């Protein structure tokens, strides 16, 4: 009985049974089928590459630009939300004797505000940066967005006492990240300790 | 078709930031292999074009998570294969495999002609068989990888491969008795 195509494909892939291999040694017809299988695969691999009939880049680009705009909008909203949360906490903050924490918070906020102004004056699209600097900037923006997200979830309302230390820590993190972003964006320093 | 595309790391780093020039450079580097893969698997050029677009949107979205393990083409190819197979699954909801097989079986050999080339024979395979033979024999995927991509078993992938070759053989050499 001759080999089936399952047998031949298994032999080609190094999985054929001993019985099938023995049969192939004795059967010229099945060996010819196996050779034809090898040839067919070689022909498949040699088929020319088919090229796209139309350029789809503009459609891809349009979606990418729209997504980037949405991302910037969300980033701006989160920054505003974080600022609003801070303002609320300063006015309605649950701590009364935490002058040191309050001072640290104000200082971090002022640093963020100055750095945001400096970064807004910087036209990122008009600069040429190295790949490493650009990757670091994107990473820092993501980290700032994550901190903003956490800040926006903190609220003095709702009966839950906001942990002051956490708030100060987040704003300090934000200020540090913005300082690093400023270094990467404006002075094009590619090493910020990341 | 063998692909050995090498893309500079700096280009990938810029693409990760959303740099449009870098993203376009990646698109230009990989549009043909992605389209070719999709076109070899799918029935129509329009489907393949859609997969090309979907693949690059996914590349843009996910390139931040690409950490450089393995070849970039391997990563993009997997996205493209996944998108193409997803499209096949959607198609199968509308038309069952049994119907497709009977439709192709019904075509008289005489209409195919003796000069039929491999491309046409490939196009006459059922999409699932075609996808398996292309991914395994040309792109070099293992049966385990194909099974994972398709959500099927390794045995399914193996049987589809044998089925594809049996049909290719019958179509290309109709005068010979089946193996």
GROMACS .gro file of C-alpha atoms in nm:
model
  373
    1UNK     CA    1   0.000   0.000   0.000
    2UNK     CA    2   0.140   0.339  -0.105
    3UNK     CA    3   0.203   0.634   0.126
    4UNK     CA    4  -0.074   0.884   0.189
    5UNK     CA    5  -0.009   1.256   0.169
    6UNK     CA    6  -0.020   1.264   0.551
    7UNK     CA    7   0.264   1.007   0.550
    8UNK     CA    8   0.471   1.202   0.299
    9UNK     CA    9   0.429   1.535   0.479
   10UNK     CA   10   0.519   1.367   0.808
   11UNK     CA   11   0.835   1.217   0.655
   12UNK     CA   12   0.931   1.554   0.508
   13UNK     CA   13   0.888   1.713   0.851
   14UNK     CA   14   1.100   1.443   1.016
   15UNK     CA   15   0.805   1.274   1.184
   16UNK     CA   16   0.738   0.973   0.962
   17UNK     CA   17   0.702   0.628   1.116
   18UNK     CA   18   0.970   0.361   1.067
   19UNK     CA   19   0.724   0.158   0.863
   20UNK     CA   20   0.663   0.444   0.619
   21UNK     CA   21   1.035   0.510   0.589
   22UNK     CA   22   1.100   0.144   0.509
   23UNK     CA   23   0.829   0.153   0.245
   24UNK     CA   24   0.985   0.461   0.085
   25UNK     CA   25   1.316   0.281   0.053
   26UNK     CA   26   1.149   0.008  -0.154
   27UNK     CA   27   0.886   0.207  -0.348
   28UNK     CA   28   1.002   0.429  -0.634
   29UNK     CA   29   0.652   0.570  -0.688
   30UNK     CA   30   0.627   0.697  -0.332
   31UNK     CA   31   0.979   0.837  -0.346
   32UNK     CA   32   0.876   1.027  -0.660
   33UNK     CA   33   0.574   1.164  -0.471
   34UNK     CA   34   0.800   1.277  -0.189
   35UNK     CA   35   1.033   1.448  -0.437
   36UNK     CA   36   0.734   1.620  -0.595
   37UNK     CA   37   0.631   1.743  -0.251
   38UNK     CA   38   0.975   1.896  -0.195
   39UNK     CA   39   0.963   2.057  -0.540
   40UNK     CA   40   0.617   2.198  -0.480
   41UNK     CA   41   0.726   2.362  -0.156
   42UNK     CA   42   1.035   2.504  -0.326
   43UNK     CA   43   0.811   2.649  -0.596
   44UNK     CA   44   0.579   2.798  -0.335
   45UNK     CA   45   0.875   2.968  -0.167
   46UNK     CA   46   0.992   3.100  -0.502
   47UNK     CA   47   0.662   3.268  -0.591
   48UNK     CA   48   0.712   3.641  -0.648
   49UNK     CA   49   0.599   3.884  -0.380
   50UNK     CA   50   0.260   4.037  -0.449
   51UNK     CA   51   0.259   4.412  -0.403
   52UNK     CA   52  -0.036   4.613  -0.273
   53UNK     CA   53  -0.226   4.768  -0.565
   54UNK     CA   54  -0.295   5.090  -0.377
   55UNK     CA   55  -0.109   5.296  -0.122
   56UNK     CA   56  -0.278   5.260   0.216
   57UNK     CA   57  -0.029   5.478   0.406
   58UNK     CA   58  -0.246   5.793   0.392
   59UNK     CA   59  -0.534   5.607   0.554
   60UNK     CA   60  -0.304   5.470   0.824
   61UNK     CA   61  -0.147   5.812   0.875
   62UNK     CA   62  -0.487   5.981   0.915
   63UNK     CA   63  -0.583   5.739   1.192
   64UNK     CA   64  -0.247   5.775   1.364
   65UNK     CA   65  -0.272   6.157   1.363
   66UNK     CA   66  -0.629   6.143   1.497
   67UNK     CA   67  -0.519   5.907   1.776
   68UNK     CA   68  -0.227   6.133   1.866
   69UNK     CA   69  -0.462   6.431   1.890
   70UNK     CA   70  -0.696   6.236   2.115
   71UNK     CA   71  -0.401   6.134   2.333
   72UNK     CA   72  -0.280   6.495   2.371
   73UNK     CA   73  -0.632   6.602   2.459
   74UNK     CA   74  -0.658   6.334   2.730
   75UNK     CA   75  -0.315   6.431   2.863
   76UNK     CA   76  -0.421   6.794   2.890
   77UNK     CA   77  -0.747   6.698   3.060
   78UNK     CA   78  -0.564   6.483   3.311
   79UNK     CA   79  -0.323   6.768   3.389
   80UNK     CA   80  -0.615   7.000   3.451
   81UNK     CA   81  -0.784   6.736   3.665
   82UNK     CA   82  -0.468   6.693   3.867
   83UNK     CA   83  -0.441   7.068   3.916
   84UNK     CA   84  -0.806   7.086   4.021
   85UNK     CA   85  -0.756   6.802   4.265
   86UNK     CA   86  -0.459   6.983   4.412
   87UNK     CA   87  -0.651   7.309   4.442
   88UNK     CA   88  -0.933   7.129   4.619
   89UNK     CA   89  -0.693   6.960   4.855
   90UNK     CA   90  -0.517   7.282   4.938
   91UNK     CA   91  -0.846   7.456   5.017
   92UNK     CA   92  -1.030   7.168   5.178
   93UNK     CA   93  -0.731   6.959   5.278
   94UNK     CA   94  -0.795   6.732   5.573
   95UNK     CA   95  -0.471   6.814   5.741
   96UNK     CA   96  -0.448   7.117   5.962
   97UNK     CA   97  -0.109   7.093   6.118
   98UNK     CA   98   0.076   6.962   5.815
   99UNK     CA   99   0.262   7.280   5.735
  100UNK     CA  100   0.567   7.092   5.615
  101UNK     CA  101   0.361   6.876   5.381
  102UNK     CA  102   0.169   7.179   5.262
  103UNK     CA  103   0.494   7.358   5.184
  104UNK     CA  104   0.630   7.058   4.998
  105UNK     CA  105   0.310   7.034   4.800
  106UNK     CA  106   0.315   7.400   4.703
  107UNK     CA  107   0.677   7.377   4.605
  108UNK     CA  108   0.617   7.072   4.383
  109UNK     CA  109   0.316   7.240   4.222
  110UNK     CA  110   0.514   7.554   4.149
  111UNK     CA  111   0.792   7.348   3.993
  112UNK     CA  112   0.539   7.167   3.775
  113UNK     CA  113   0.376   7.493   3.672
  114UNK     CA  114   0.706   7.650   3.566
  115UNK     CA  115   0.816   7.342   3.377
  116UNK     CA  116   0.478   7.313   3.202
  117UNK     CA  117   0.512   7.674   3.085
  118UNK     CA  118   0.864   7.608   2.962
  119UNK     CA  119   0.757   7.293   2.779
  120UNK     CA  120   0.459   7.466   2.620
  121UNK     CA  121   0.694   7.719   2.462
  122UNK     CA  122   0.894   7.437   2.314
  123UNK     CA  123   0.777   7.322   1.973
  124UNK     CA  124   0.844   6.948   1.979
  125UNK     CA  125   0.750   6.893   1.615
  126UNK     CA  126   1.006   7.146   1.492
  127UNK     CA  127   1.305   6.978   1.658
  128UNK     CA  128   1.516   6.691   1.542
  129UNK     CA  129   1.601   6.456   1.826
  130UNK     CA  130   1.786   6.129   1.845
  131UNK     CA  131   1.588   5.807   1.860
  132UNK     CA  132   1.694   5.748   2.220
  133UNK     CA  133   1.588   6.098   2.328
  134UNK     CA  134   1.255   6.062   2.151
  135UNK     CA  135   1.192   5.724   2.315
  136UNK     CA  136   1.280   5.865   2.658
  137UNK     CA  137   1.048   6.162   2.606
  138UNK     CA  138   0.761   5.930   2.518
  139UNK     CA  139   0.835   5.713   2.820
  140UNK     CA  140   0.840   6.017   3.049
  141UNK     CA  141   0.513   6.149   2.903
  142UNK     CA  142   0.353   5.814   2.974
  143UNK     CA  143   0.479   5.818   3.331
  144UNK     CA  144   0.351   6.174   3.383
  145UNK     CA  145   0.013   6.074   3.241
  146UNK     CA  146   0.005   5.780   3.483
  147UNK     CA  147   0.082   6.009   3.778
  148UNK     CA  148  -0.185   6.254   3.658
  149UNK     CA  149  -0.431   5.969   3.640
  150UNK     CA  150  -0.360   5.876   4.000
  151UNK     CA  151  -0.380   6.238   4.113
  152UNK     CA  152  -0.713   6.289   3.941
  153UNK     CA  153  -0.854   5.994   4.134
  154UNK     CA  154  -0.761   6.149   4.468
  155UNK     CA  155  -1.034   6.365   4.608
  156UNK     CA  156  -1.095   6.525   4.946
  157UNK     CA  157  -1.463   6.445   4.909
  158UNK     CA  158  -1.636   6.110   4.948
  159UNK     CA  159  -1.564   6.064   5.314
  160UNK     CA  160  -1.230   5.898   5.250
  161UNK     CA  161  -0.935   6.071   5.406
  162UNK     CA  162  -0.670   6.139   5.141
  163UNK     CA  163  -0.329   6.022   5.255
  164UNK     CA  164  -0.128   6.344   5.253
  165UNK     CA  165   0.204   6.171   5.218
  166UNK     CA  166   0.081   5.994   4.904
  167UNK     CA  167  -0.034   6.323   4.756
  168UNK     CA  168   0.298   6.493   4.823
  169UNK     CA  169   0.479   6.191   4.686
  170UNK     CA  170   0.278   6.198   4.363
  171UNK     CA  171   0.333   6.568   4.306
  172UNK     CA  172   0.702   6.533   4.379
  173UNK     CA  173   0.717   6.245   4.131
  174UNK     CA  174   0.537   6.459   3.877
  175UNK     CA  175   0.780   6.748   3.924
  176UNK     CA  176   1.080   6.516   3.891
  177UNK     CA  177   0.942   6.356   3.575
  178UNK     CA  178   0.866   6.696   3.423
  179UNK     CA  179   1.217   6.812   3.501
  180UNK     CA  180   1.352   6.504   3.322
  181UNK     CA  181   1.117   6.565   3.028
  182UNK     CA  182   1.240   6.923   3.011
  183UNK     CA  183   1.599   6.801   3.005
  184UNK     CA  184   1.526   6.557   2.726
  185UNK     CA  185   1.307   6.790   2.521
  186UNK     CA  186   1.486   7.120   2.554
  187UNK     CA  187   1.845   7.045   2.632
  188UNK     CA  188   1.830   6.711   2.444
  189UNK     CA  189   2.004   6.529   2.725
  190UNK     CA  190   1.946   6.164   2.652
  191UNK     CA  191   2.049   6.036   2.997
  192UNK     CA  192   1.806   6.113   3.277
  193UNK     CA  193   1.872   5.813   3.492
  194UNK     CA  194   1.611   5.587   3.333
  195UNK     CA  195   0.954   3.427  -0.042
  196UNK     CA  196   1.232   3.485   0.208
  197UNK     CA  197   1.229   3.808   0.406
  198UNK     CA  198   1.542   3.929   0.577
  199UNK     CA  199   1.454   4.290   0.646
  200UNK     CA  200   1.666   4.472   0.894
  201UNK     CA  201   1.544   4.797   1.040
  202UNK     CA  202   1.774   5.032   1.234
  203UNK     CA  203   1.705   5.045   1.608
  204UNK     CA  204   1.690   5.424   1.592
  205UNK     CA  205   1.399   5.399   1.347
  206UNK     CA  206   1.208   5.170   1.582
  207UNK     CA  207   1.282   5.404   1.875
  208UNK     CA  208   1.143   5.699   1.681
  209UNK     CA  209   0.840   5.500   1.569
  210UNK     CA  210   0.768   5.422   1.935
  211UNK     CA  211   0.730   5.794   2.001
  212UNK     CA  212   0.474   5.831   1.724
  213UNK     CA  213   0.717   6.000   1.484
  214UNK     CA  214   0.523   5.996   1.156
  215UNK     CA  215   0.830   5.984   0.933
  216UNK     CA  216   0.963   5.683   1.120
  217UNK     CA  217   0.623   5.514   1.108
  218UNK     CA  218   0.600   5.573   0.735
  219UNK     CA  219   0.951   5.431   0.690
  220UNK     CA  220   0.840   5.116   0.875
  221UNK     CA  221   0.527   5.100   0.662
  222UNK     CA  222   0.731   5.128   0.341
  223UNK     CA  223   0.975   4.862   0.461
  224UNK     CA  224   0.707   4.607   0.543
  225UNK     CA  225   0.403   4.689   0.327
  226UNK     CA  226   0.492   4.437   0.056
  227UNK     CA  227   0.569   4.137   0.281
  228UNK     CA  228   0.259   4.209   0.490
  229UNK     CA  229   0.038   4.245   0.184
  230UNK     CA  230   0.192   3.937   0.024
  231UNK     CA  231   0.126   3.727   0.333
  232UNK     CA  232  -0.233   3.847   0.354
  233UNK     CA  233  -0.293   3.809  -0.018
  234UNK     CA  234  -0.155   3.456  -0.025
  235UNK     CA  235  -0.388   3.358   0.255
  236UNK     CA  236  -0.703   3.554   0.171
  237UNK     CA  237  -0.934   3.533  -0.125
  238UNK     CA  238  -0.938   3.889  -0.257
  239UNK     CA  239  -0.692   4.178  -0.298
  240UNK     CA  240  -0.935   4.402  -0.112
  241UNK     CA  241  -0.929   4.177   0.194
  242UNK     CA  242  -0.550   4.173   0.182
  243UNK     CA  243  -0.539   4.553   0.160
  244UNK     CA  244  -0.767   4.579   0.462
  245UNK     CA  245  -0.539   4.344   0.655
  246UNK     CA  246  -0.239   4.557   0.554
  247UNK     CA  247  -0.408   4.865   0.698
  248UNK     CA  248  -0.528   4.688   1.013
  249UNK     CA  249  -0.183   4.541   1.068
  250UNK     CA  250  -0.007   4.876   1.060
  251UNK     CA  251  -0.264   5.039   1.285
  252UNK     CA  252  -0.192   4.761   1.532
  253UNK     CA  253   0.183   4.808   1.483
  254UNK     CA  254   0.150   5.180   1.562
  255UNK     CA  255  -0.063   5.105   1.866
  256UNK     CA  256   0.157   4.827   2.004
  257UNK     CA  257   0.511   4.916   1.902
  258UNK     CA  258   0.571   5.059   2.248
  259UNK     CA  259   0.545   4.705   2.378
  260UNK     CA  260   0.788   4.566   2.120
  261UNK     CA  261   1.109   4.526   2.318
  262UNK     CA  262   1.329   4.403   2.039
  263UNK     CA  263   1.302   4.034   2.121
  264UNK     CA  264   1.333   3.854   1.789
  265UNK     CA  265   1.322   4.007   1.445
  266UNK     CA  266   1.086   4.300   1.393
  267UNK     CA  267   0.950   4.129   1.083
  268UNK     CA  268   0.862   3.825   1.293
  269UNK     CA  269   0.662   4.047   1.527
  270UNK     CA  270   0.483   4.231   1.246
  271UNK     CA  271   0.424   3.908   1.055
  272UNK     CA  272   0.252   3.755   1.354
  273UNK     CA  273   0.017   4.054   1.375
  274UNK     CA  274  -0.057   4.027   1.002
  275UNK     CA  275  -0.116   3.651   1.018
  276UNK     CA  276  -0.346   3.697   1.315
  277UNK     CA  277  -0.548   3.967   1.135
  278UNK     CA  278  -0.575   3.756   0.820
  279UNK     CA  279  -0.686   3.448   1.013
  280UNK     CA  280  -0.939   3.655   1.203
  281UNK     CA  281  -1.083   3.762   0.870
  282UNK     CA  282  -1.106   3.399   0.758
  283UNK     CA  283  -1.294   3.312   1.077
  284UNK     CA  284  -1.538   3.596   1.013
  285UNK     CA  285  -1.589   3.471   0.658
  286UNK     CA  286  -1.657   3.123   0.786
  287UNK     CA  287  -1.948   3.251   0.986
  288UNK     CA  288  -2.108   3.350   0.659
  289UNK     CA  289  -2.010   3.049   0.452
  290UNK     CA  290  -1.938   2.711   0.603
  291UNK     CA  291  -1.636   2.509   0.506
  292UNK     CA  292  -1.852   2.230   0.368
  293UNK     CA  293  -2.019   2.468   0.125
  294UNK     CA  294  -1.685   2.611   0.013
  295UNK     CA  295  -1.535   2.268  -0.040
  296UNK     CA  296  -1.828   2.142  -0.243
  297UNK     CA  297  -1.817   2.457  -0.454
  298UNK     CA  298  -1.452   2.410  -0.544
  299UNK     CA  299  -1.491   2.033  -0.586
  300UNK     CA  300  -1.764   2.098  -0.839
  301UNK     CA  301  -1.531   2.280  -1.077
  302UNK     CA  302  -1.447   2.051  -1.369
  303UNK     CA  303  -1.077   1.989  -1.417
  304UNK     CA  304  -1.107   2.072  -1.785
  305UNK     CA  305  -1.191   2.433  -1.694
  306UNK     CA  306  -0.871   2.452  -1.492
  307UNK     CA  307  -0.666   2.356  -1.794
  308UNK     CA  308  -0.336   2.180  -1.816
  309UNK     CA  309  -0.127   2.497  -1.795
  310UNK     CA  310  -0.258   2.600  -1.459
  311UNK     CA  311   0.019   2.744  -1.253
  312UNK     CA  312   0.092   2.715  -0.886
  313UNK     CA  313  -0.059   3.054  -0.806
  314UNK     CA  314  -0.397   2.952  -0.942
  315UNK     CA  315  -0.377   2.613  -0.772
  316UNK     CA  316  -0.304   2.790  -0.447
  317UNK     CA  317  -0.601   3.019  -0.494
  318UNK     CA  318  -0.829   2.720  -0.541
  319UNK     CA  319  -0.754   2.583  -0.197
  320UNK     CA  320  -0.993   2.644   0.084
  321UNK     CA  321  -0.879   2.947   0.282
  322UNK     CA  322  -0.793   2.750   0.594
  323UNK     CA  323  -0.582   2.498   0.402
  324UNK     CA  324  -0.418   2.777   0.207
  325UNK     CA  325  -0.336   2.964   0.527
  326UNK     CA  326  -0.180   2.655   0.683
  327UNK     CA  327   0.030   2.559   0.381
  328UNK     CA  328   0.153   2.915   0.340
  329UNK     CA  329   0.230   2.977   0.706
  330UNK     CA  330   0.399   2.638   0.751
  331UNK     CA  331   0.582   2.576   0.426
  332UNK     CA  332   0.667   2.931   0.321
  333UNK     CA  333   0.672   3.146   0.634
  334UNK     CA  334   0.819   2.869   0.849
  335UNK     CA  335   0.563   2.861   1.130
  336UNK     CA  336   0.545   2.540   1.332
  337UNK     CA  337   0.221   2.347   1.367
  338UNK     CA  338   0.213   2.452   1.732
  339UNK     CA  339   0.231   2.821   1.635
  340UNK     CA  340  -0.033   2.781   1.366
  341UNK     CA  341  -0.262   2.596   1.607
  342UNK     CA  342  -0.225   2.879   1.857
  343UNK     CA  343  -0.293   3.147   1.595
  344UNK     CA  344  -0.599   2.964   1.466
  345UNK     CA  345  -0.731   2.853   1.799
  346UNK     CA  346  -0.720   2.492   1.679
  347UNK     CA  347  -0.522   2.179   1.760
  348UNK     CA  348  -0.184   2.073   1.625
  349UNK     CA  349  -0.356   1.775   1.461
  350UNK     CA  350  -0.590   2.011   1.280
  351UNK     CA  351  -0.295   2.206   1.142
  352UNK     CA  352  -0.120   1.888   1.029
  353UNK     CA  353  -0.428   1.747   0.860
  354UNK     CA  354  -0.495   2.077   0.683
  355UNK     CA  355  -0.139   2.081   0.553
  356UNK     CA  356  -0.166   1.729   0.411
  357UNK     CA  357  -0.506   1.814   0.268
  358UNK     CA  358  -0.364   2.124   0.100
  359UNK     CA  359  -0.079   1.931  -0.058
  360UNK     CA  360  -0.307   1.654  -0.178
  361UNK     CA  361  -0.527   1.909  -0.348
  362UNK     CA  362  -0.236   2.105  -0.494
  363UNK     CA  363  -0.100   1.782  -0.637
  364UNK     CA  364  -0.435   1.687  -0.789
  365UNK     CA  365  -0.478   2.033  -0.939
  366UNK     CA  366  -0.126   2.061  -1.076
  367UNK     CA  367  -0.102   1.705  -1.204
  368UNK     CA  368  -0.459   1.595  -1.273
  369UNK     CA  369  -0.349   1.296  -1.482
  370UNK     CA  370  -0.173   1.126  -1.191
  371UNK     CA  371  -0.344   0.901  -0.944
  372UNK     CA  372  -0.380   1.046  -0.597
  373UNK     CA  373  -0.126   0.967  -0.330
   0.00000   0.00000   0.00000
